[in-house]
PDB file of C-alpha atoms in Angstrom:
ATOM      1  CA  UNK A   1      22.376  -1.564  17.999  1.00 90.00           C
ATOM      2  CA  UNK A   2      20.909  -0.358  14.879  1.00 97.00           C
ATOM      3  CA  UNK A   3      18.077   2.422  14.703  1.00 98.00           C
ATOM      4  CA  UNK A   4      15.753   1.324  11.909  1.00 98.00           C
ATOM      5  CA  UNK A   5      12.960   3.725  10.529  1.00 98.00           C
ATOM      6  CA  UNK A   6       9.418   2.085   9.823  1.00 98.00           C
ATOM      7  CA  UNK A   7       8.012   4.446   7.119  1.00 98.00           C
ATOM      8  CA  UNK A   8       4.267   4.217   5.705  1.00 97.00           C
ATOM      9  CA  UNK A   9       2.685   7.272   3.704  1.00 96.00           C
ATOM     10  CA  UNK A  10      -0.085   6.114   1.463  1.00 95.00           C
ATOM     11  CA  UNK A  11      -3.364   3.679   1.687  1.00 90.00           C
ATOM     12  CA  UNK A  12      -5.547   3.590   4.610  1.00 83.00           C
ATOM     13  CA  UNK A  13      -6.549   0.680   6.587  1.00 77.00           C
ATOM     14  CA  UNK A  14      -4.893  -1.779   8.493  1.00 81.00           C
ATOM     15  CA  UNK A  15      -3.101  -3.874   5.995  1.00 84.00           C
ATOM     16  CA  UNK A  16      -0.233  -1.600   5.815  1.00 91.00           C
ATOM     17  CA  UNK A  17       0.309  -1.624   9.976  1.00 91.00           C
ATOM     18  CA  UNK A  18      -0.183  -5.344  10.046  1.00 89.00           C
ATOM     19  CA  UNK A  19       2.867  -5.920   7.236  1.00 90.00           C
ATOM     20  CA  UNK A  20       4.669  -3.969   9.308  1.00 93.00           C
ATOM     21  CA  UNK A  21       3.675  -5.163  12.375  1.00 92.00           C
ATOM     22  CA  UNK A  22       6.261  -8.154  13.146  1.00 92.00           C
ATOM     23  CA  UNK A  23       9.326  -5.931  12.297  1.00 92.00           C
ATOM     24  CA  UNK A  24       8.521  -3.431  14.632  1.00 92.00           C
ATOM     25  CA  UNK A  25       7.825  -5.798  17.501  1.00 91.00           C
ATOM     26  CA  UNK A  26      10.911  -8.070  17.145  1.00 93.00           C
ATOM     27  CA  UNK A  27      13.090  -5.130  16.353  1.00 95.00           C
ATOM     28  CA  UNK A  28      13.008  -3.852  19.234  1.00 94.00           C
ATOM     29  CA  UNK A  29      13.559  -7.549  21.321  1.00 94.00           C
ATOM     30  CA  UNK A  30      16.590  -7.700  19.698  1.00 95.00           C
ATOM     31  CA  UNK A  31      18.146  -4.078  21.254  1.00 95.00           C
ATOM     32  CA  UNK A  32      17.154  -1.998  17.964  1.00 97.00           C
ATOM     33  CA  UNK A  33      15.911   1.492  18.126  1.00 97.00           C
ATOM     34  CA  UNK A  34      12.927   1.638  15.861  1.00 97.00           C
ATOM     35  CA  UNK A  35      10.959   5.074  14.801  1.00 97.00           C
ATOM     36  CA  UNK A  36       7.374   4.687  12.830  1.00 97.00           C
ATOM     37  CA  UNK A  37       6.472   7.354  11.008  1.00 97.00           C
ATOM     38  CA  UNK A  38       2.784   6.608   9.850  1.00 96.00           C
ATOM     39  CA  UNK A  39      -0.061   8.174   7.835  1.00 95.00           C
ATOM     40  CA  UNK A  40      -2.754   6.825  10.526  1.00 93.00           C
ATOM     41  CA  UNK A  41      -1.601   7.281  13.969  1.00 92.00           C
ATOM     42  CA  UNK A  42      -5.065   6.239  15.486  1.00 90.00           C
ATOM     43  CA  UNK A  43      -4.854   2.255  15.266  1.00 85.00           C
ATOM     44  CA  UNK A  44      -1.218   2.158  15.791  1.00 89.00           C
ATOM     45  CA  UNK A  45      -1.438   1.674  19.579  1.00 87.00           C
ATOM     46  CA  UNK A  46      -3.849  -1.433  18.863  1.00 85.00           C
ATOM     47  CA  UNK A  47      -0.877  -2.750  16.518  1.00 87.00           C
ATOM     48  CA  UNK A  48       1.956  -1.852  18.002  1.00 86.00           C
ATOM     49  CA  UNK A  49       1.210  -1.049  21.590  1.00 82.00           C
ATOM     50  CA  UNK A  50       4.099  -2.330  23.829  1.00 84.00           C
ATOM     51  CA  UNK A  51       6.598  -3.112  21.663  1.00 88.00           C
ATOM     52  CA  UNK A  52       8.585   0.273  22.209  1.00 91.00           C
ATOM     53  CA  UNK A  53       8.420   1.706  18.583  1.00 95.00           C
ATOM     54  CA  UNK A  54       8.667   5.358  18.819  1.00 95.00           C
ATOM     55  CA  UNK A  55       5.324   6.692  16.988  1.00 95.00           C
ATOM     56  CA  UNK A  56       5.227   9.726  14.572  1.00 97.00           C
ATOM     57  CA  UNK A  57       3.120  11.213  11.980  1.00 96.00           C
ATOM     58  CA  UNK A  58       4.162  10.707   8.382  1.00 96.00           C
ATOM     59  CA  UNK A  59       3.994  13.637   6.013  1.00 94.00           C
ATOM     60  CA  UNK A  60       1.257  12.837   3.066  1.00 91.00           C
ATOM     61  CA  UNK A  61      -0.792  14.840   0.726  1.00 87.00           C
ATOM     62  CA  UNK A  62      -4.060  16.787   2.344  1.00 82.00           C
ATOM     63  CA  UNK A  63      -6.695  18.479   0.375  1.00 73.00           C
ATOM     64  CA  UNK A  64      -8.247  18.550  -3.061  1.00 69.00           C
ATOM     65  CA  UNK A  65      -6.070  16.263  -5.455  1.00 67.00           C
ATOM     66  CA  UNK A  66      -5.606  17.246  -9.392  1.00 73.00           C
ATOM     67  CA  UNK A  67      -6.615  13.789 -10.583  1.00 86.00           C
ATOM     68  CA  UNK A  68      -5.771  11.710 -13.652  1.00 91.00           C
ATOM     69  CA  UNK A  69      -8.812   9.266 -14.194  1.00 90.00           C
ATOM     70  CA  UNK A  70      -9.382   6.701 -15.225  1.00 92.00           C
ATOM     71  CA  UNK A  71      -5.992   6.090 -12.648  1.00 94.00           C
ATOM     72  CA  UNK A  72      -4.525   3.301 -15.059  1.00 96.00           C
ATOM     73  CA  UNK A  73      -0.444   3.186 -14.346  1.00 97.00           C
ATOM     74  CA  UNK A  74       1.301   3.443 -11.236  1.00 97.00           C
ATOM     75  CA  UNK A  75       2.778   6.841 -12.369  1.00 97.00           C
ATOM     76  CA  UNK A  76      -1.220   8.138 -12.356  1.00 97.00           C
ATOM     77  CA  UNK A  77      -1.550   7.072  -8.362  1.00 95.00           C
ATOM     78  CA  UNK A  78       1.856   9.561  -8.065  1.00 96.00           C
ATOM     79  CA  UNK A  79       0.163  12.145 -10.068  1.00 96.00           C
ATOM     80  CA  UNK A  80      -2.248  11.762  -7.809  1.00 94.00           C
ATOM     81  CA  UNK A  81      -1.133  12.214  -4.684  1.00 93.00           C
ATOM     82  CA  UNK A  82       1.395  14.924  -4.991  1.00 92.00           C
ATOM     83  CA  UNK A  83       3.995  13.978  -7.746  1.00 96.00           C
ATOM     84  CA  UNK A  84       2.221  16.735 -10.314  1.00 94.00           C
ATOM     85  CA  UNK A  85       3.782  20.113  -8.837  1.00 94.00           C
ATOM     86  CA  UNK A  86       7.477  20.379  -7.786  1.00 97.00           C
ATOM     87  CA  UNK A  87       6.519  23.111  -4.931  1.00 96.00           C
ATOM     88  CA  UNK A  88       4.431  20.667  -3.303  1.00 94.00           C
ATOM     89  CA  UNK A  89       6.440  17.621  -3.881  1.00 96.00           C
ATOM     90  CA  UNK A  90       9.494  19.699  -2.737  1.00 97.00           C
ATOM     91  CA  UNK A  91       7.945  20.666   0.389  1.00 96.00           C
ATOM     92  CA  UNK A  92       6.939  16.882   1.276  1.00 97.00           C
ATOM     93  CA  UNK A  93      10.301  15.992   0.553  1.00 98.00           C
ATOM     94  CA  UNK A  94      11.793  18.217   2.708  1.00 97.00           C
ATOM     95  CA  UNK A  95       9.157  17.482   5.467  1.00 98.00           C
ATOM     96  CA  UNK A  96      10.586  13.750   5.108  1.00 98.00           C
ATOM     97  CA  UNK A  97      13.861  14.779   4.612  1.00 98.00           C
ATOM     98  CA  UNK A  98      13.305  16.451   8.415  1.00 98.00           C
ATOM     99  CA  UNK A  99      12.205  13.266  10.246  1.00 98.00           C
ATOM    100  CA  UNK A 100      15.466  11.771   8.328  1.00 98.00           C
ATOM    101  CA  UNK A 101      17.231  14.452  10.532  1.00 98.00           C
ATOM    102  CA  UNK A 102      15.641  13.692  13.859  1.00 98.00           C
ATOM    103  CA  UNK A 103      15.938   9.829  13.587  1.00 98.00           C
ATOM    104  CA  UNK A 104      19.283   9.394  11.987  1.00 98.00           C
ATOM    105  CA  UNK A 105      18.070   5.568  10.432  1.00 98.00           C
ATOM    106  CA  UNK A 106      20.718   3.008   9.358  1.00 98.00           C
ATOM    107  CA  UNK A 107      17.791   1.416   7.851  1.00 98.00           C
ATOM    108  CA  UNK A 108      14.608   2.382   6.283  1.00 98.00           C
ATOM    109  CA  UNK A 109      12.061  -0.070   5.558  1.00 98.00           C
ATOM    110  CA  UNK A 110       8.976   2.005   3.223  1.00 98.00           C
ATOM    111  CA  UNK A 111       5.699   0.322   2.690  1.00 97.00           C
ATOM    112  CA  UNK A 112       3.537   2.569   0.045  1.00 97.00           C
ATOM    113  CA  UNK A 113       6.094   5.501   0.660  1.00 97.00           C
ATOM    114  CA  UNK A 114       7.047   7.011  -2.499  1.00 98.00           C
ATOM    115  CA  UNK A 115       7.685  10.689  -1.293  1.00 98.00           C
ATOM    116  CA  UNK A 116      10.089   9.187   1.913  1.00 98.00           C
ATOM    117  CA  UNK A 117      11.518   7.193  -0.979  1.00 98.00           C
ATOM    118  CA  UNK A 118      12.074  10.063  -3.405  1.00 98.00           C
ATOM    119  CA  UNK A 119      13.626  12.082  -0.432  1.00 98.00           C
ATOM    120  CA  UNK A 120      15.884   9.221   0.855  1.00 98.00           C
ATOM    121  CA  UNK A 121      17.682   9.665  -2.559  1.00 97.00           C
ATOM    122  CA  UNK A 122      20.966  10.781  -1.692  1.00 95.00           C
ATOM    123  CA  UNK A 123      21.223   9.807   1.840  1.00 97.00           C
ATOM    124  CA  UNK A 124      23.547   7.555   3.076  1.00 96.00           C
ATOM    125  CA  UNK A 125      20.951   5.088   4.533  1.00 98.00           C
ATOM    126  CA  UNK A 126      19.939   1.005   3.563  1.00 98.00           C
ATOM    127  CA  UNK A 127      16.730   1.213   1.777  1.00 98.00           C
ATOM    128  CA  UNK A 128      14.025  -1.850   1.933  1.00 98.00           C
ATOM    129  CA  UNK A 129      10.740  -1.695   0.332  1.00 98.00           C
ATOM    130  CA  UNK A 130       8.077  -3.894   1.634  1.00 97.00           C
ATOM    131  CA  UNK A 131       4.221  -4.612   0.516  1.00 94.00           C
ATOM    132  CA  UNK A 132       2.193  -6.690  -1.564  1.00 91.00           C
ATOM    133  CA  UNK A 133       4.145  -5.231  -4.940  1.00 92.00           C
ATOM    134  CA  UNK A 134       0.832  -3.035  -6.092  1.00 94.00           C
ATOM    135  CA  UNK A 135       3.066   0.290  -4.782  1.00 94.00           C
ATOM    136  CA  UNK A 136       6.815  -1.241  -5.994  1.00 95.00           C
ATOM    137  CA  UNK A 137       6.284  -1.796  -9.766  1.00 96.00           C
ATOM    138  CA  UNK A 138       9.695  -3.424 -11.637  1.00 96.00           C
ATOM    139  CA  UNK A 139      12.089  -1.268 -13.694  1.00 96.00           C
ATOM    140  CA  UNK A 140      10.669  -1.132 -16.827  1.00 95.00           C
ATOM    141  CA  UNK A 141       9.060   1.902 -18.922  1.00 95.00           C
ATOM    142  CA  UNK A 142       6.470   3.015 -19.634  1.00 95.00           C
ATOM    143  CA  UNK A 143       5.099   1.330 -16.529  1.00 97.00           C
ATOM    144  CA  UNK A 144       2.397  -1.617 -17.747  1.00 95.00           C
ATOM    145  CA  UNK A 145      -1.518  -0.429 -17.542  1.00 96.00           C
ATOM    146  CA  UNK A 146      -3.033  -1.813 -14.420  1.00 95.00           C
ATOM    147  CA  UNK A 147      -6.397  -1.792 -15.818  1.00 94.00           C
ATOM    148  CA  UNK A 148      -5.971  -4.571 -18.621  1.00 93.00           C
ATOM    149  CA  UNK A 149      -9.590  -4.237 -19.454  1.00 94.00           C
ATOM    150  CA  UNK A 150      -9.748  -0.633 -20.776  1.00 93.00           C
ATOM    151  CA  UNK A 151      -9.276  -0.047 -23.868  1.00 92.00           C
ATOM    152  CA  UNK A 152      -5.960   3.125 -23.706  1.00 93.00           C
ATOM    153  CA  UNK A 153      -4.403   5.541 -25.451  1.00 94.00           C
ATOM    154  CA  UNK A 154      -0.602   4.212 -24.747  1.00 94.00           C
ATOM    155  CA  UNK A 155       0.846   7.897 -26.509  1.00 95.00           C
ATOM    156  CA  UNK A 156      -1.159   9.714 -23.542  1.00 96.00           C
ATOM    157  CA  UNK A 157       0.157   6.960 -20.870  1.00 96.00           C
ATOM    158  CA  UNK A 158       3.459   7.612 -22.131  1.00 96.00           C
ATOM    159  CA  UNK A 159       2.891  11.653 -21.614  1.00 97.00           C
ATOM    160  CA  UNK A 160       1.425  11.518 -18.328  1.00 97.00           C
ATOM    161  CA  UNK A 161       4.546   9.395 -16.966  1.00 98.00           C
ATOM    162  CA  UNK A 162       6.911  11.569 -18.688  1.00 98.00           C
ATOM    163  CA  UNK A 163       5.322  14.779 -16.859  1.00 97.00           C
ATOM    164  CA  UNK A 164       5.434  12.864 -13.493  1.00 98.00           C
ATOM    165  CA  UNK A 165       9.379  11.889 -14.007  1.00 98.00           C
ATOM    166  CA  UNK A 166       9.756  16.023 -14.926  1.00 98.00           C
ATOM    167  CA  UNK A 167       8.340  16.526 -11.385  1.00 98.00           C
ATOM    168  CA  UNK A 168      10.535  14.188 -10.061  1.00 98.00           C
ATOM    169  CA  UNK A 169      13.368  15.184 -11.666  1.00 98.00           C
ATOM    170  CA  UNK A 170      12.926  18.745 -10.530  1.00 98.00           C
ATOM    171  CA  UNK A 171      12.828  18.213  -7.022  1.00 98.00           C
ATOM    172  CA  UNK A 172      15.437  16.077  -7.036  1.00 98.00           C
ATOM    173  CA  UNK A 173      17.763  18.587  -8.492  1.00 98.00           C
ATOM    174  CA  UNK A 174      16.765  20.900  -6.036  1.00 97.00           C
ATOM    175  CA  UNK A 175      18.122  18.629  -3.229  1.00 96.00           C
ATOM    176  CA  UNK A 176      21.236  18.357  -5.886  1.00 97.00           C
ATOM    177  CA  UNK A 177      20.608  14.836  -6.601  1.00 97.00           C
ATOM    178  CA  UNK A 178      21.004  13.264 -10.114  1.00 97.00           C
ATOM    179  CA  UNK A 179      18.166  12.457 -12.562  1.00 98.00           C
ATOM    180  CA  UNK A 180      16.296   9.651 -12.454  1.00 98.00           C
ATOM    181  CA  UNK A 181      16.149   7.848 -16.396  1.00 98.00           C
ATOM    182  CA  UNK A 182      12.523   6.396 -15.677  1.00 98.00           C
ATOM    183  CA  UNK A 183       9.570   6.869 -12.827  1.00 98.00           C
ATOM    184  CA  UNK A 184      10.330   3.165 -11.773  1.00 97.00           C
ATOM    185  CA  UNK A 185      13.979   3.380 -11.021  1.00 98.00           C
ATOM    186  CA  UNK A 186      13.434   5.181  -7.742  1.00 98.00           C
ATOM    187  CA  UNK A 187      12.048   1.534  -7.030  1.00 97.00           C
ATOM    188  CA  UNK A 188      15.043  -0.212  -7.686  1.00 96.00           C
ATOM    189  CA  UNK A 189      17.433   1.907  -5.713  1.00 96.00           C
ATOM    190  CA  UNK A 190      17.012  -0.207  -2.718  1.00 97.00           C
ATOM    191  CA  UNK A 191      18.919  -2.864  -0.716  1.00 97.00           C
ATOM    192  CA  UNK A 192      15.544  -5.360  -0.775  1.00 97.00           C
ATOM    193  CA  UNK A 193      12.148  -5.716  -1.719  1.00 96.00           C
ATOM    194  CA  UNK A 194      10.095  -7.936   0.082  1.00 96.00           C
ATOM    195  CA  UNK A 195       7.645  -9.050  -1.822  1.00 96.00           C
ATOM    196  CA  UNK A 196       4.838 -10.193   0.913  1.00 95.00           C
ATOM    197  CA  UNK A 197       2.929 -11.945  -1.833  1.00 94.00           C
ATOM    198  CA  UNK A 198       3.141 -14.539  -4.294  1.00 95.00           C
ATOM    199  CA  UNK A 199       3.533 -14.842  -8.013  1.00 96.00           C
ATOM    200  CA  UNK A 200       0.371 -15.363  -9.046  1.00 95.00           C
ATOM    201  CA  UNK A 201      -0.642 -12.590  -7.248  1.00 93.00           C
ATOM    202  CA  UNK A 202       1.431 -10.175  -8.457  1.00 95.00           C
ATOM    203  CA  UNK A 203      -0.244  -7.441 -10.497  1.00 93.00           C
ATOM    204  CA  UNK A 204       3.321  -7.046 -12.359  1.00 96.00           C
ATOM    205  CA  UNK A 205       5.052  -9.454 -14.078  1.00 94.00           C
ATOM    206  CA  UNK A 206       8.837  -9.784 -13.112  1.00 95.00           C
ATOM    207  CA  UNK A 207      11.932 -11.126 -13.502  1.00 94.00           C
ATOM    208  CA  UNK A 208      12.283 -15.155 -12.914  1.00 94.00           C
ATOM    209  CA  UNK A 209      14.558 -14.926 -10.048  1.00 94.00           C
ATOM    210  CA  UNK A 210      12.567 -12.539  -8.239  1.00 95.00           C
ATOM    211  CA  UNK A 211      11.928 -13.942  -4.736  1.00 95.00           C
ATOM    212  CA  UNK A 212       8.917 -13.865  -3.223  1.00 96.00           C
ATOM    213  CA  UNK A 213       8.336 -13.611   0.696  1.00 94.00           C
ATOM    214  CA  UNK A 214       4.813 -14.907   1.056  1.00 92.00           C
ATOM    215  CA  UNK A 215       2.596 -13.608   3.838  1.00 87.00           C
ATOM    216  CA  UNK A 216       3.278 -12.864   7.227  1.00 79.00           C
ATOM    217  CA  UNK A 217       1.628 -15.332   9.757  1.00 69.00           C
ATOM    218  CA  UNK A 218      -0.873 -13.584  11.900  1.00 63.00           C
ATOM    219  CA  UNK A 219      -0.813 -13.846  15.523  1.00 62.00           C
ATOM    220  CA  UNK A 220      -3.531 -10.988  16.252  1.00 70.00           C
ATOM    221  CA  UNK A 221      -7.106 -11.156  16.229  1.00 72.00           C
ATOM    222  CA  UNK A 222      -9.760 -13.700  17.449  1.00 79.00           C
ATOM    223  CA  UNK A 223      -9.938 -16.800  15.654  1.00 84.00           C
ATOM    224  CA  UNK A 224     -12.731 -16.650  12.605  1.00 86.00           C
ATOM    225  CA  UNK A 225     -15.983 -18.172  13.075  1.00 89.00           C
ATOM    226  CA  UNK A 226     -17.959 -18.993  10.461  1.00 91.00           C
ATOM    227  CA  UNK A 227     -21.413 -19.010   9.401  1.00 88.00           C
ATOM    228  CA  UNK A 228     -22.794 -22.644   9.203  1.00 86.00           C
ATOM    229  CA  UNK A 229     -23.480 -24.249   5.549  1.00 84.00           C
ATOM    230  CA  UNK A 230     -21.750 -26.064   2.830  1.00 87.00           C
ATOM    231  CA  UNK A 231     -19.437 -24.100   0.297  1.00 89.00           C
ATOM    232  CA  UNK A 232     -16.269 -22.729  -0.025  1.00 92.00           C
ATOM    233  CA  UNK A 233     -15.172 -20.245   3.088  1.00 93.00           C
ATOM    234  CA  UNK A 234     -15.121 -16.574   1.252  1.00 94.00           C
ATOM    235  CA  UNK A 235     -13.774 -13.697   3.546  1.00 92.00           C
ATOM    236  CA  UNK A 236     -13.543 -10.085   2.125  1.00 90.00           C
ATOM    237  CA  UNK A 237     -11.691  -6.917   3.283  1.00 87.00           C
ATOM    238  CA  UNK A 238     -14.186  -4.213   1.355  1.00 87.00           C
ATOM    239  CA  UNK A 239     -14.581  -0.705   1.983  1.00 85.00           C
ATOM    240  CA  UNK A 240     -17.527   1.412   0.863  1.00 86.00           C
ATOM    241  CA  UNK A 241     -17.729   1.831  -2.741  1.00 86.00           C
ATOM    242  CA  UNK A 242     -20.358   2.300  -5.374  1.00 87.00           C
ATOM    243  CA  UNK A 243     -21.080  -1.140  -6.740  1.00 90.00           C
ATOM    244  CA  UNK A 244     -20.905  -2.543  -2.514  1.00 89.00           C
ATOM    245  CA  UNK A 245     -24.646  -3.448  -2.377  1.00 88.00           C
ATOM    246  CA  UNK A 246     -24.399  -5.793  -5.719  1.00 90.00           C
ATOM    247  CA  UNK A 247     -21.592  -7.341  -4.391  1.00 91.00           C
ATOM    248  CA  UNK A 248     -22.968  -8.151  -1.320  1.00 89.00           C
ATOM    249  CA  UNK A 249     -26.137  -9.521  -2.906  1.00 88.00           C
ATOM    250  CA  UNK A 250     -24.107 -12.328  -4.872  1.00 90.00           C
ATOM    251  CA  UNK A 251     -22.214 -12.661  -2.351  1.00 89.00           C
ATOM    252  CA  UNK A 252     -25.384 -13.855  -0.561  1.00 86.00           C
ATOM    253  CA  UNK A 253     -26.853 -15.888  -3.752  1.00 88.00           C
ATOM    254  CA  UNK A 254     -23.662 -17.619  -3.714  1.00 88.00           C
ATOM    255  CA  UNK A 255     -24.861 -19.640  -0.467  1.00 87.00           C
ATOM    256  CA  UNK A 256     -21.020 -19.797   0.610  1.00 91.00           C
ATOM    257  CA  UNK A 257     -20.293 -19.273   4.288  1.00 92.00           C
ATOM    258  CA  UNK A 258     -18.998 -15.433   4.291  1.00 91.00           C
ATOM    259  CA  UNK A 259     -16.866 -13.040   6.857  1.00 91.00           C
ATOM    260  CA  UNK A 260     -16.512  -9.935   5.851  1.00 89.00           C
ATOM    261  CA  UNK A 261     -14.564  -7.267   7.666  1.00 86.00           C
ATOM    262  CA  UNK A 262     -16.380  -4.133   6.702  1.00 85.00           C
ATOM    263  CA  UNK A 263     -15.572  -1.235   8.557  1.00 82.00           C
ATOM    264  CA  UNK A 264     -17.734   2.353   7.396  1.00 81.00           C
ATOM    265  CA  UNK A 265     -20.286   0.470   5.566  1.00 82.00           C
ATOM    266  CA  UNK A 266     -23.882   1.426   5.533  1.00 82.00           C
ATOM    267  CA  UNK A 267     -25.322  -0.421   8.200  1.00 81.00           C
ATOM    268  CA  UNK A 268     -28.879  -1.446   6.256  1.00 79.00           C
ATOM    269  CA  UNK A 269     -25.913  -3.630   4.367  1.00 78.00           C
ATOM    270  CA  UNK A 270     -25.518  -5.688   7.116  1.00 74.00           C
ATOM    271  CA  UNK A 271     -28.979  -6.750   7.297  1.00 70.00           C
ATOM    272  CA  UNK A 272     -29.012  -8.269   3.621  1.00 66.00           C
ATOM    273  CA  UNK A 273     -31.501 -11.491   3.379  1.00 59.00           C
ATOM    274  CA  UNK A 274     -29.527 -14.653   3.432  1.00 52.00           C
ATOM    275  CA  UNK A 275     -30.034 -16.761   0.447  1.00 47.00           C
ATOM    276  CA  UNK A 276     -33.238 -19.334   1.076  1.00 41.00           C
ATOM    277  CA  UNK A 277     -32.639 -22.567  -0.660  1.00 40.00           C
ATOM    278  CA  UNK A 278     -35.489 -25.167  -1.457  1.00 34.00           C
ATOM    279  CA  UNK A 279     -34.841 -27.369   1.551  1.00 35.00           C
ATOM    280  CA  UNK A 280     -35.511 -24.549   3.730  1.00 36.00           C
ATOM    281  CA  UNK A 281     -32.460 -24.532   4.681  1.00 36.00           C
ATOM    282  CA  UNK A 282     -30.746 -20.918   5.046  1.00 36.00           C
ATOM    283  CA  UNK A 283     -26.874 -20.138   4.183  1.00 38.00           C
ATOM    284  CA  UNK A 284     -25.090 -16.820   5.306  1.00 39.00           C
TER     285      UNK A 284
END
């Protein structure tokens, strides 16, 4: 019997509980001990409710954030969420570092987890990383820009990585670790990486041989019903955000029968006209 550590620190929503949602219910079938240490506690009894995962609360980054913006490389998302000050970074470490303790994992499987990562450096555990890629980029510096379509000063890219890796460094030799030569190294440290995506969805280009997992079937939820009406199906995971309305309105001129899981939106969004077309007839 293994004990196996399910660890998730950043992003909100469900996506991240659903990806890890199969390994912590077979897991367990199979006579493993498995700990979940999540960001969100308050859906996890929806998603994992019976399976016997033991449930606790992840450490992550509270309060005001000192923001890089535009946010254009993956070392910009560190910056901003705790990988700009070694006291702070130290302390979440160590807060990690204390779960570590209590579970004792032969295994560690992170999904969006770079401060668990960072403080599993060192310890004699198996490492797996596992997500859609977005938080695991490949080993390469500078890490690519994200945001292909703005125009950046590479120079200033290169600086703002370089002061992330200092952090980084830092803490780690204050848990007497060695350096790391490049922000995307801690990524590579690791046993797997299960890519739950495919290549043309990648946002980073990688190696040829890189092997690609797919996505998880689902066996949760209630079977999708769909508006009436010709078109392509379009469904869309969306969270409030400042250009929401516009979308929604082409989304409606398009005439293609929508779902859209929404959750937080304003609710006069839900009552958007459906698109009238000349025969009278209405799509959704």
């Amino acid at each position: 019997m293994a004990t196996i550590l399910l660890a998730w620190e950043l992003g909100g929503g469900l996506g991240h509980l659903m990806n890890l949602r199969p390994i912590a219910i077979e897991l367990p079938r199979r006579g493993h001990r498995v700990f979940a240490a999540l960001r969100d506690l308050s859906q996890a009894h929806k998603i994992f409710g019976g399976s016997g995962v033991a449930l606790l609360q992840a450490p992550f980054k509270h309060g005001r954030m000192l923001e890089i913006q535009p946010c254009c490389t993956f070392a910009h998302i560190l910056h901003n969420v705790g990988f700009s000050n070694v006291d702070e970074l130290s302390t979440m470490v160590g807060a990690w570092r204390q779960i570590f303790e209590f579970v004792r994992p032969d295994l560690i499987v992170f999904d969006h987890s770079p401060t668990a990562l960072l403080a599993a450096r060192g310890v004699a555990v198996r490492k797996a990383l596992i997500g859609t890629g977005f938080f695991a980029p490949p080993n390469v510096a500078p890490l690519p820009n994200l945001r292909t379509w703005l125009a950046v000063d590479r120079a200033q890219l290169q600086t703002d990585e370089s002061q992330v890796l200092a952090t980084m460094n830092a803490t780690l030799d204050r848990l007497g670790q060695s350096p790391l030569q490049n922000v995307a190294e801690l990524f590579a440290e690791v046993d797997e990486n299960f890519l739950l995506t495919f290549r043309d969805l990648d946002c980073y280009e990688r190696p040829a041989e890189t092997n690609y997992f797919g996505m998880w079937a689902g066996n949760i939820g209630a079977p999708p019903q769909w508006p009436a009406g010709p078109g392509r199906k379009v469904f869309g995971y969306l969270k409030p955000f400042s250009e929401l309305p516009r979308l929604l309105q082409e989304l409606c001129r398009s005439g293609n029968p929508t779902l859209l899981y929404a959750p937080g939106i304003d609710p006069r969004l839900r009552k958007l006209p459906a698109r009238r077309e000349s025969s009278g007839r209405r799509r959704r």
